[in-house]
PDB file of C-alpha atoms in Angstrom:
ATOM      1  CA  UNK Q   1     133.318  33.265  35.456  1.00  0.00           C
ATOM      2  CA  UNK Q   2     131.631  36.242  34.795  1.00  0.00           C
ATOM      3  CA  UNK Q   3     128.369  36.809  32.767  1.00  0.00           C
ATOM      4  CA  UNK Q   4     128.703  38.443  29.032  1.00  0.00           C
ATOM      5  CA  UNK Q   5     127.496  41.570  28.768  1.00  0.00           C
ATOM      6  CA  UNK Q   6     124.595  41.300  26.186  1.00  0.00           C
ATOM      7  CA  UNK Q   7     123.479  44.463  25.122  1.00  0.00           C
ATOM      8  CA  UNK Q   8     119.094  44.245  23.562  1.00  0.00           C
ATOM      9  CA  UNK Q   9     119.019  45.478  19.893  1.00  0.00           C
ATOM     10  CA  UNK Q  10     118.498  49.334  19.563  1.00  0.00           C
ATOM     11  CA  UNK Q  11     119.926  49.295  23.287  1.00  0.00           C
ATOM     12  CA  UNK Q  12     122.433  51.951  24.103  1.00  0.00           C
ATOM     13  CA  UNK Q  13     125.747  51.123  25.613  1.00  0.00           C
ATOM     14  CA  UNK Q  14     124.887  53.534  28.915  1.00  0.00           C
ATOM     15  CA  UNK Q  15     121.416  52.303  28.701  1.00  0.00           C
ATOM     16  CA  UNK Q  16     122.352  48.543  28.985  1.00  0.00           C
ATOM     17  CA  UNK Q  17     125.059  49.683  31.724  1.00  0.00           C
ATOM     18  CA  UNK Q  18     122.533  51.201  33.635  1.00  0.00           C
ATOM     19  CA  UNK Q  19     120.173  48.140  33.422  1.00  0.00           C
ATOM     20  CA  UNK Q  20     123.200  46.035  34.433  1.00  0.00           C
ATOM     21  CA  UNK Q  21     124.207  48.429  37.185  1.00  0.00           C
ATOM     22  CA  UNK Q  22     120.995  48.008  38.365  1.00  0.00           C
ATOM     23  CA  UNK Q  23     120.366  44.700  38.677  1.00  0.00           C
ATOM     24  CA  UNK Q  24     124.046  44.134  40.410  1.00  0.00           C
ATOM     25  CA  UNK Q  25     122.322  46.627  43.115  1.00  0.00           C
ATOM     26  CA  UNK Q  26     119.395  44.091  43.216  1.00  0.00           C
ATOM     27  CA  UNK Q  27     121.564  41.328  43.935  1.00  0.00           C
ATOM     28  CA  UNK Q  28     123.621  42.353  46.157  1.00  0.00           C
ATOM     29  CA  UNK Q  29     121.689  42.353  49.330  1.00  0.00           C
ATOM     30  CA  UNK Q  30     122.709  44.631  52.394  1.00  0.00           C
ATOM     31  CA  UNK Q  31     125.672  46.330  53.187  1.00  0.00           C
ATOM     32  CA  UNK Q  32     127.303  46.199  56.498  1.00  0.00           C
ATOM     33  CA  UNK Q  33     126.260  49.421  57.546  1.00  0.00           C
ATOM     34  CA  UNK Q  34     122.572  48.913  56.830  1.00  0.00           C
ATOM     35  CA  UNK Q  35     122.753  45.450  58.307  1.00  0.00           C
ATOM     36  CA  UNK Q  36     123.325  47.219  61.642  1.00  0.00           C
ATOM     37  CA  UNK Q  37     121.272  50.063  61.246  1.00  0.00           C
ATOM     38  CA  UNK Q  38     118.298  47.004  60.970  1.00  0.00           C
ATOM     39  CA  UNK Q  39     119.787  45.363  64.102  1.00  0.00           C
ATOM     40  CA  UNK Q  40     119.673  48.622  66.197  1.00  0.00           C
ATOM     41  CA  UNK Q  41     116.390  49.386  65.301  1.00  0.00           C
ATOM     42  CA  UNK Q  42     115.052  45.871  66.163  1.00  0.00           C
ATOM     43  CA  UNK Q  43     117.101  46.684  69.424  1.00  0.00           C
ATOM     44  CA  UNK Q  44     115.298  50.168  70.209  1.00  0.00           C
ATOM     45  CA  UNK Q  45     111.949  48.392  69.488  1.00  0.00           C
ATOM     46  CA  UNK Q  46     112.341  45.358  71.989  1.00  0.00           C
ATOM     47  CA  UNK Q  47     113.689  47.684  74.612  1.00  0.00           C
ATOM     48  CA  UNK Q  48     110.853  50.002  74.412  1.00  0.00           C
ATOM     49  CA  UNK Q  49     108.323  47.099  74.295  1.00  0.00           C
ATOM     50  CA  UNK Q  50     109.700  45.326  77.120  1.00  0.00           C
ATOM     51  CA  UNK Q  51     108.179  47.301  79.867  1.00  0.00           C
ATOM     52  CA  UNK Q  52     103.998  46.425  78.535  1.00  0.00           C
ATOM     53  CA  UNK Q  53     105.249  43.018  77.747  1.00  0.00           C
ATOM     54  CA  UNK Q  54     106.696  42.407  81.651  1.00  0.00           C
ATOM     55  CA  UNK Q  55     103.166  43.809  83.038  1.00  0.00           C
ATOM     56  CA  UNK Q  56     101.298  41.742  80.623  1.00  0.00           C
ATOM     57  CA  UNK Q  57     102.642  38.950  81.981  1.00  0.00           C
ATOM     58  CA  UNK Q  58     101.900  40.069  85.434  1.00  0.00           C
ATOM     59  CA  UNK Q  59      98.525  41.160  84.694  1.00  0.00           C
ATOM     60  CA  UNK Q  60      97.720  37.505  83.171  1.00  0.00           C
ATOM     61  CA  UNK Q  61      99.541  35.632  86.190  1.00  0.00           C
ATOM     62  CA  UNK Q  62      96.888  37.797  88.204  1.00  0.00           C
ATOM     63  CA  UNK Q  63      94.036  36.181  86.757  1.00  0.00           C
ATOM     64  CA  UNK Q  64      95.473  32.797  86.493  1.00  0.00           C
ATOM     65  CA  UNK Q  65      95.964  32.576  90.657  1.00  0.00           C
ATOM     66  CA  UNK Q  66      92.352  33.660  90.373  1.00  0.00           C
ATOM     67  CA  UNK Q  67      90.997  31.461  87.885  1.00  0.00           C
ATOM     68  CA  UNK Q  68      92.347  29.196  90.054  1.00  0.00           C
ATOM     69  CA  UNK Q  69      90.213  29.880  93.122  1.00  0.00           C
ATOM     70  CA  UNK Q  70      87.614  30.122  91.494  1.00  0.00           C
ATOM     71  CA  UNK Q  71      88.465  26.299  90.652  1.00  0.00           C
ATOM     72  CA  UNK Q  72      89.087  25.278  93.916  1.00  0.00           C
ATOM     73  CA  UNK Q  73      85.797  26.687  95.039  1.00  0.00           C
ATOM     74  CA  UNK Q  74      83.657  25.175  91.745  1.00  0.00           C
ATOM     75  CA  UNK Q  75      85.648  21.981  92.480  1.00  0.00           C
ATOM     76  CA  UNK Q  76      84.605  21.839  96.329  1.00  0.00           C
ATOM     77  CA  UNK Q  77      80.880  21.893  94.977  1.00  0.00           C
ATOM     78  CA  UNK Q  78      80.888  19.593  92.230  1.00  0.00           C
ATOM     79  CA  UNK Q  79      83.114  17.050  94.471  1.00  0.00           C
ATOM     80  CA  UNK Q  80      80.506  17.826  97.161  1.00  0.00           C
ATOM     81  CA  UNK Q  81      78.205  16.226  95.432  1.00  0.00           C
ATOM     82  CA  UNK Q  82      79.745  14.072  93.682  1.00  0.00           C
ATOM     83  CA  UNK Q  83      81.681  12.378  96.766  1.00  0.00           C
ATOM     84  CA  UNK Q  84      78.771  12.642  99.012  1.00  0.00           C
ATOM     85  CA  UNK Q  85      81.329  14.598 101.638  1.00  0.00           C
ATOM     86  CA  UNK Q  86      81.232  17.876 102.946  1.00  0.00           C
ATOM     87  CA  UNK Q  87      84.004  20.053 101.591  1.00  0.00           C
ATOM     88  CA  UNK Q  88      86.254  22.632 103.318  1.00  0.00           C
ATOM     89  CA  UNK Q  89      87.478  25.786 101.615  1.00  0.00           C
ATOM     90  CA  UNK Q  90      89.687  27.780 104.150  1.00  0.00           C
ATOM     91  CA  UNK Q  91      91.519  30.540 103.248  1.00  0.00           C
ATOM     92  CA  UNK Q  92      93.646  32.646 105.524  1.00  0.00           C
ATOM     93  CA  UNK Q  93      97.044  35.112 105.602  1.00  0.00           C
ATOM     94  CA  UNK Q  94     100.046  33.240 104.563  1.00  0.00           C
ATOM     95  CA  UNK Q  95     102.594  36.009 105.143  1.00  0.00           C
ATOM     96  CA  UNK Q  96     101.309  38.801 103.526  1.00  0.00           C
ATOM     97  CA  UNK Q  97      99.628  37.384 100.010  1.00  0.00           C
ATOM     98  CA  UNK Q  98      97.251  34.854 101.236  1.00  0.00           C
ATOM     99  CA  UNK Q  99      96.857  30.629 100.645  1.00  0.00           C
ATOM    100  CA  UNK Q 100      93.407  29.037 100.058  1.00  0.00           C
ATOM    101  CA  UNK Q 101      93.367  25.305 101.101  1.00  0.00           C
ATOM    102  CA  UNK Q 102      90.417  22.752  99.786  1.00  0.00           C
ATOM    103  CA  UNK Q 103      89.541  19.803 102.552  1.00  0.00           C
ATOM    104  CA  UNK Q 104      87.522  16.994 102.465  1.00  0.00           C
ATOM    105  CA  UNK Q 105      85.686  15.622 105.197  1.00  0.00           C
ATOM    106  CA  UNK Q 106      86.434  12.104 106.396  1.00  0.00           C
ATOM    107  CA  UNK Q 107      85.208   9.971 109.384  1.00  0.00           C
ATOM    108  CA  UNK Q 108      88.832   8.891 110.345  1.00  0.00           C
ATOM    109  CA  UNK Q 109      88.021   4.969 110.126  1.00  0.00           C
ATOM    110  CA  UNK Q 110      91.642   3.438 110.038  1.00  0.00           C
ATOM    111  CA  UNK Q 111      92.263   2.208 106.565  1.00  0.00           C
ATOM    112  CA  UNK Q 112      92.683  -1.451 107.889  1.00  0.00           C
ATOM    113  CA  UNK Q 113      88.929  -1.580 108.288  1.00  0.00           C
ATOM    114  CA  UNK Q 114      87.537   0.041 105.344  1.00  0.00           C
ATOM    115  CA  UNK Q 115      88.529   3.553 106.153  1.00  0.00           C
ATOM    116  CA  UNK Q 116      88.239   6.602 105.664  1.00  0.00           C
ATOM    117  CA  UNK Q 117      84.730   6.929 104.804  1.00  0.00           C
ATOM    118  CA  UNK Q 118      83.215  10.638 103.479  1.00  0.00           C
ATOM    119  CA  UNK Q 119      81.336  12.703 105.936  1.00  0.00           C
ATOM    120  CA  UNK Q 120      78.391  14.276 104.887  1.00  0.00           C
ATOM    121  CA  UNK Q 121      78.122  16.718 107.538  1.00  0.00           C
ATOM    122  CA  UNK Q 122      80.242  19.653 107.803  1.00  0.00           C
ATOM    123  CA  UNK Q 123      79.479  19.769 111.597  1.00  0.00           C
ATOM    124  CA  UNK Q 124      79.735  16.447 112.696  1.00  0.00           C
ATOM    125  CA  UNK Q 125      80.142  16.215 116.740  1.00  0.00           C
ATOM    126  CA  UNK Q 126      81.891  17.376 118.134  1.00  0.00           C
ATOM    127  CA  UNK Q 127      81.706  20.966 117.212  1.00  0.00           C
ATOM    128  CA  UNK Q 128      84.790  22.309 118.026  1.00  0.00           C
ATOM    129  CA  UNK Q 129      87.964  23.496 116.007  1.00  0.00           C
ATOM    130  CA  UNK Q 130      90.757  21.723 118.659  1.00  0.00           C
ATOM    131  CA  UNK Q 131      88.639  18.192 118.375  1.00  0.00           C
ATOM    132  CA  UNK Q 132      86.098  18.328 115.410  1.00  0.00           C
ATOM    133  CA  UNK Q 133      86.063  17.024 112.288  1.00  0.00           C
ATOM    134  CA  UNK Q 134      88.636  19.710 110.731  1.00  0.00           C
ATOM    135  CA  UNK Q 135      90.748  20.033 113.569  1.00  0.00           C
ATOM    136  CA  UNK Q 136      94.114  18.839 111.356  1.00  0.00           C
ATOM    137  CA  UNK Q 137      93.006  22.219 108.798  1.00  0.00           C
ATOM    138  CA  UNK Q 138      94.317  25.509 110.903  1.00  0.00           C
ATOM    139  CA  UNK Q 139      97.906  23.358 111.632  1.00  0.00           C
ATOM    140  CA  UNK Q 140      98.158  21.830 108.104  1.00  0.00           C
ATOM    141  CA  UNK Q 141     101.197  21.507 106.433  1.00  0.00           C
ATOM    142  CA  UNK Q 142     102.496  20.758 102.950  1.00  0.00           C
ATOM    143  CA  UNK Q 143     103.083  16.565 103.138  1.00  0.00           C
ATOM    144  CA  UNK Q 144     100.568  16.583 106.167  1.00  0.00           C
ATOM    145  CA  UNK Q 145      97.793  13.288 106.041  1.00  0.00           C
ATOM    146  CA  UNK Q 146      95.010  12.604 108.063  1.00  0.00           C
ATOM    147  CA  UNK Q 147      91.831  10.322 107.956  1.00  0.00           C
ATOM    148  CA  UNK Q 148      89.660  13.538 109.201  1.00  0.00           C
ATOM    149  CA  UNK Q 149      90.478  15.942 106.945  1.00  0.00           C
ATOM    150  CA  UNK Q 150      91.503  14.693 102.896  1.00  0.00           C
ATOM    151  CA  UNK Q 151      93.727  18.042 101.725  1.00  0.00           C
ATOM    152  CA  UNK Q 152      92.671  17.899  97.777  1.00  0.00           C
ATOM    153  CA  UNK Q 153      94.102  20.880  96.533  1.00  0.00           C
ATOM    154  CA  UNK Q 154      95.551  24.524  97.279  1.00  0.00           C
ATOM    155  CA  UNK Q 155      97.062  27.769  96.156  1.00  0.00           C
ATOM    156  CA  UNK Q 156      99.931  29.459  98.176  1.00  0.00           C
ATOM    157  CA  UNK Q 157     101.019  33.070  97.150  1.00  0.00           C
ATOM    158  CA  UNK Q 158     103.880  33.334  99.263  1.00  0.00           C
ATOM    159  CA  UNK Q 159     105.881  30.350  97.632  1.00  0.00           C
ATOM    160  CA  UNK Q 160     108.458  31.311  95.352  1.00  0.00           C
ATOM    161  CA  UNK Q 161     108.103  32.071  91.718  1.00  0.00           C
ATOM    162  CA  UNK Q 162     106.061  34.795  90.158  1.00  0.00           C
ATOM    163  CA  UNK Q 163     103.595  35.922  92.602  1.00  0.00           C
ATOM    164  CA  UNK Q 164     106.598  37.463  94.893  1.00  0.00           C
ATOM    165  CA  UNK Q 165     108.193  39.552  91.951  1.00  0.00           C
ATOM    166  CA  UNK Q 166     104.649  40.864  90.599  1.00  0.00           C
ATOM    167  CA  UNK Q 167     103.665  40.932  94.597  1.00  0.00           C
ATOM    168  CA  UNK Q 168     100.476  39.209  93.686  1.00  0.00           C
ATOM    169  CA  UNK Q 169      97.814  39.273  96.443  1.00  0.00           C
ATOM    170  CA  UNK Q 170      94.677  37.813  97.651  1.00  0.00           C
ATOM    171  CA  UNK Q 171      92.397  39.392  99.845  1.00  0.00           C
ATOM    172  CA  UNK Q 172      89.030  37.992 101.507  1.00  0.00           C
ATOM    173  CA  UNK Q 173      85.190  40.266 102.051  1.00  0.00           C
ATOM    174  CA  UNK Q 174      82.389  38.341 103.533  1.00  0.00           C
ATOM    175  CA  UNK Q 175      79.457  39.905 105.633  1.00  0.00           C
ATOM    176  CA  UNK Q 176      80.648  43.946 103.970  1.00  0.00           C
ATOM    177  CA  UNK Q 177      83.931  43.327 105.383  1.00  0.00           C
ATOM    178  CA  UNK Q 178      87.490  42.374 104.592  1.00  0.00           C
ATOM    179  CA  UNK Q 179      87.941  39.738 106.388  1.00  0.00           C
ATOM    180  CA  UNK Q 180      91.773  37.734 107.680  1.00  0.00           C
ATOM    181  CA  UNK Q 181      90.381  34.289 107.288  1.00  0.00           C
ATOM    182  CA  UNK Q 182      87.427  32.389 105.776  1.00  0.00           C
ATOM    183  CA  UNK Q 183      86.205  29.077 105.622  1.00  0.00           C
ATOM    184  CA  UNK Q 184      83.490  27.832 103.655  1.00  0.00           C
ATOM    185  CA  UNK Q 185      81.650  24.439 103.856  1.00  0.00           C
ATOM    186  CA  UNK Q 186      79.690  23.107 101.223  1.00  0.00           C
ATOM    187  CA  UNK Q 187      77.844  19.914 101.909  1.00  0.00           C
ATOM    188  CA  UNK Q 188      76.125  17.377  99.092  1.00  0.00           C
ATOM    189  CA  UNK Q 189      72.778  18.490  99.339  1.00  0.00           C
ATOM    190  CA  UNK Q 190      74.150  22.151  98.737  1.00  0.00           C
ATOM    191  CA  UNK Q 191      74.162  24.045 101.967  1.00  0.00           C
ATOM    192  CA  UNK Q 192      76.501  25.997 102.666  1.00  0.00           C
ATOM    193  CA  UNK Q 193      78.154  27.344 105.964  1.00  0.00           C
ATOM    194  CA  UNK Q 194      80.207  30.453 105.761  1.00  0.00           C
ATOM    195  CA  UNK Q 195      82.688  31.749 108.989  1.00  0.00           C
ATOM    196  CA  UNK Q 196      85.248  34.679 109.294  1.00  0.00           C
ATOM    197  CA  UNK Q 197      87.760  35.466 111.726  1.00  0.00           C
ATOM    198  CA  UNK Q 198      91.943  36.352 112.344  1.00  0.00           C
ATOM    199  CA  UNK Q 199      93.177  32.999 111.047  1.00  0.00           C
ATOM    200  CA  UNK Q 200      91.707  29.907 109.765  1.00  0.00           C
ATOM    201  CA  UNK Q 201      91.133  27.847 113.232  1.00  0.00           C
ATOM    202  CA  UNK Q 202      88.849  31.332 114.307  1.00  0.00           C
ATOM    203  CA  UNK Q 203      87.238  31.151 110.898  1.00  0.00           C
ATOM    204  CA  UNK Q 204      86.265  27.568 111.423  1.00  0.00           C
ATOM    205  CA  UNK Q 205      84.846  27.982 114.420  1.00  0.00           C
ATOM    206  CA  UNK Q 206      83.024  30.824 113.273  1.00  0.00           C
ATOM    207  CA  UNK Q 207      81.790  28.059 110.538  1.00  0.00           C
ATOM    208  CA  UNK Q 208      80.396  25.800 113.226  1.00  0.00           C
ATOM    209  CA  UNK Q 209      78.263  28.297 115.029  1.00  0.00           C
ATOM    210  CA  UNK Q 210      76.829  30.486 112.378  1.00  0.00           C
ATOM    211  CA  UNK Q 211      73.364  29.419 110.562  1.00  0.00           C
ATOM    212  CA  UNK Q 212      73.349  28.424 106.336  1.00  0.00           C
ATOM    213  CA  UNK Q 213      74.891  31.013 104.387  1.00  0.00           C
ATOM    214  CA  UNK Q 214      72.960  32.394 101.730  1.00  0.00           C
ATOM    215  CA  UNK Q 215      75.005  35.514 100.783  1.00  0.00           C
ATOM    216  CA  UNK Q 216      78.164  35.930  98.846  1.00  0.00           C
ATOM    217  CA  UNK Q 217      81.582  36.517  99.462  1.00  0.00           C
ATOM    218  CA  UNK Q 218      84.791  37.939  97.290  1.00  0.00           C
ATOM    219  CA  UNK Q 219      88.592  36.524  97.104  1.00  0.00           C
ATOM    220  CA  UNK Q 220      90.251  39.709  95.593  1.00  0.00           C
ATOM    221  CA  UNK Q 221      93.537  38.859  93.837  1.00  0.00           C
ATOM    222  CA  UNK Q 222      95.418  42.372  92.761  1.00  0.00           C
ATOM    223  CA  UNK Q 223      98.672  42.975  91.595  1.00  0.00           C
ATOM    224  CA  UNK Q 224     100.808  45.571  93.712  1.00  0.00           C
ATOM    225  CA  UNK Q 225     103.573  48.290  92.545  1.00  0.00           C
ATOM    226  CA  UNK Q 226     104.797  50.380  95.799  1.00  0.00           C
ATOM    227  CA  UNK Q 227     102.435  48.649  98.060  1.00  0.00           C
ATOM    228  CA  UNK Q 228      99.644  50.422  95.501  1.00  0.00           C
ATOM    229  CA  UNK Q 229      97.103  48.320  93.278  1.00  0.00           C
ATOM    230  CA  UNK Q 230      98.780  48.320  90.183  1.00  0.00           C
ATOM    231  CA  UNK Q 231      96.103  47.131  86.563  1.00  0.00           C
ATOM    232  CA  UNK Q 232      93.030  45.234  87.393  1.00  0.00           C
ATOM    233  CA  UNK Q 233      92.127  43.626  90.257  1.00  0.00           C
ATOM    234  CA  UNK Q 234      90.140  39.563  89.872  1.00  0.00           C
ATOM    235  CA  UNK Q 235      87.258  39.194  91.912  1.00  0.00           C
ATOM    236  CA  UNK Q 236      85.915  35.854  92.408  1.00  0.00           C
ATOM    237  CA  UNK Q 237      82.987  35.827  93.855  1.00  0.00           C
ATOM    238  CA  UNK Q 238      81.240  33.035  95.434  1.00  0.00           C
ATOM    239  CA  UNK Q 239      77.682  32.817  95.993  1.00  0.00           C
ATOM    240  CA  UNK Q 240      75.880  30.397  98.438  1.00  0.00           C
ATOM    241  CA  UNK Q 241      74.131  28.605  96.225  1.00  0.00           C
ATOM    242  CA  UNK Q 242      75.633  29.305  92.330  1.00  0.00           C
ATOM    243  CA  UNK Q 243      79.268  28.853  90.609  1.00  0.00           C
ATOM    244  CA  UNK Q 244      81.593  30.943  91.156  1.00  0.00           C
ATOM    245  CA  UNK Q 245      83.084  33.418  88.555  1.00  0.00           C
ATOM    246  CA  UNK Q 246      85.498  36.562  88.096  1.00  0.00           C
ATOM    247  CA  UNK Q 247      84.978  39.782  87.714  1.00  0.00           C
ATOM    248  CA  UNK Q 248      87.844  42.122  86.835  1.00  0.00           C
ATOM    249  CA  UNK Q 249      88.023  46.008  87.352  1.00  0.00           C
TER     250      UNK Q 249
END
């Protein structure tokens, strides 16, 4: 049922027509046409944002791979100490983006007796990569165990997921050089043992003959477009004897 039509005293019949005209406008929303003129806008605006939103997200999975080195490596140290074993961070080409693996070193004592106990050495005899203490790291697997070498955590850039479309990748400079392969050894008092080389069983032998490290070295995790750096690159950089943090350029 419709509303009367009350008209204010002194009002004018085209005055109070207007004033009802008016507020019938008010009430009665959109029209079709401007309904889609809102809903083609909105459309222009989310297709000209998407581009800055899609590298956002790559630029942010970029620093979360390296925030989570830099984990792995504050993690070896603190566990270092912590456990009272020497701990093994080995990084080395997997495929073409690069994996960084975190070890810890056990004395291989079958669990039946007591075993494994920590090592607090990160060169315990015999010094060499095919029989030393972290022969099982250049051949490890995912699933792989072993009472030498505890695997406690790692990154892999070549799995599936969002590293491959962004082409997220991590590259190693120790000693002024890029470097293949590093491994790292921290022990609980603190020392620490730095080696390079082509893969991660040279880089552990490196390790094993080379005095304490007291440098730094960088894990450099860019995101490529073309095969070109593409927005910052994350440095983490790791010094001998301090906790590790990111630098981004």
């Amino acid at each position: 049922m419709r509303a009367p039509w009350v008209r204010f005293r002194g009002e004018s019949g085209a005055t109070a027509l207007r004033r009802r005209s008016l507020a019938r406008r008010l009430a009665a929303g959109f029209t079709l046409v401007e309904l889609m003129v809102v809903v083609v806008l909105i459309s222009i605006l989310a297709l000209i944002a998407t581009p800055s939103m899609r590298t956002a997200r790559d630029d942010r999975a970029a620093f979360d791979y390296a925030r989570r080195i830099q984990q792995m490596a504050h993690r070896a140290r603190t566990r270092a100490a912590g456990r009272g074993a020497a701990h093994l961070l080995v990084a080395e080409p997997s495929g073409v983006r690069g994996r960084v693996l975190l070890f810890e070193a056990l004395d291989n004592t079958p669990a039946a007796s007591g075993g494994p106990v920590q090592v607090p050495s990160c060169k315990k005899p015999p010094q060499t990569v095919a029989g030393g203490q972290w022969a099982p790291v250049a051949a490890w697997a995912p699933g792989t165990v072993n009472n030498t070498a505890r695997f406690v955590d790692g990154l892999d850039l070549d799995t599936i997921g969002i590293n491959v479309d962004a082409d997220i990748r991590a590259t190693f400079r120790a000693y002024n050089a890029d470097t293949p392969a590093f491994a790292m050894c921290i022990q609980p008092s603190g020392t620490t043992f730095l080696g390079i080389g082509g893969d991660a069983s040279g880089a552990i032998g490196d390790m094993l003959a080379r005095p304490p490290f007291n440098d730094f070295f960088e894990v450099i995790v860019t995101r490529r477009v073309g095969g070109a750096q593409a927005g910052l690159s994350r440095r983490v950089i790791n010094a001998s004897t301090a906790a590790p943090r990111i630098r981004s350029q």
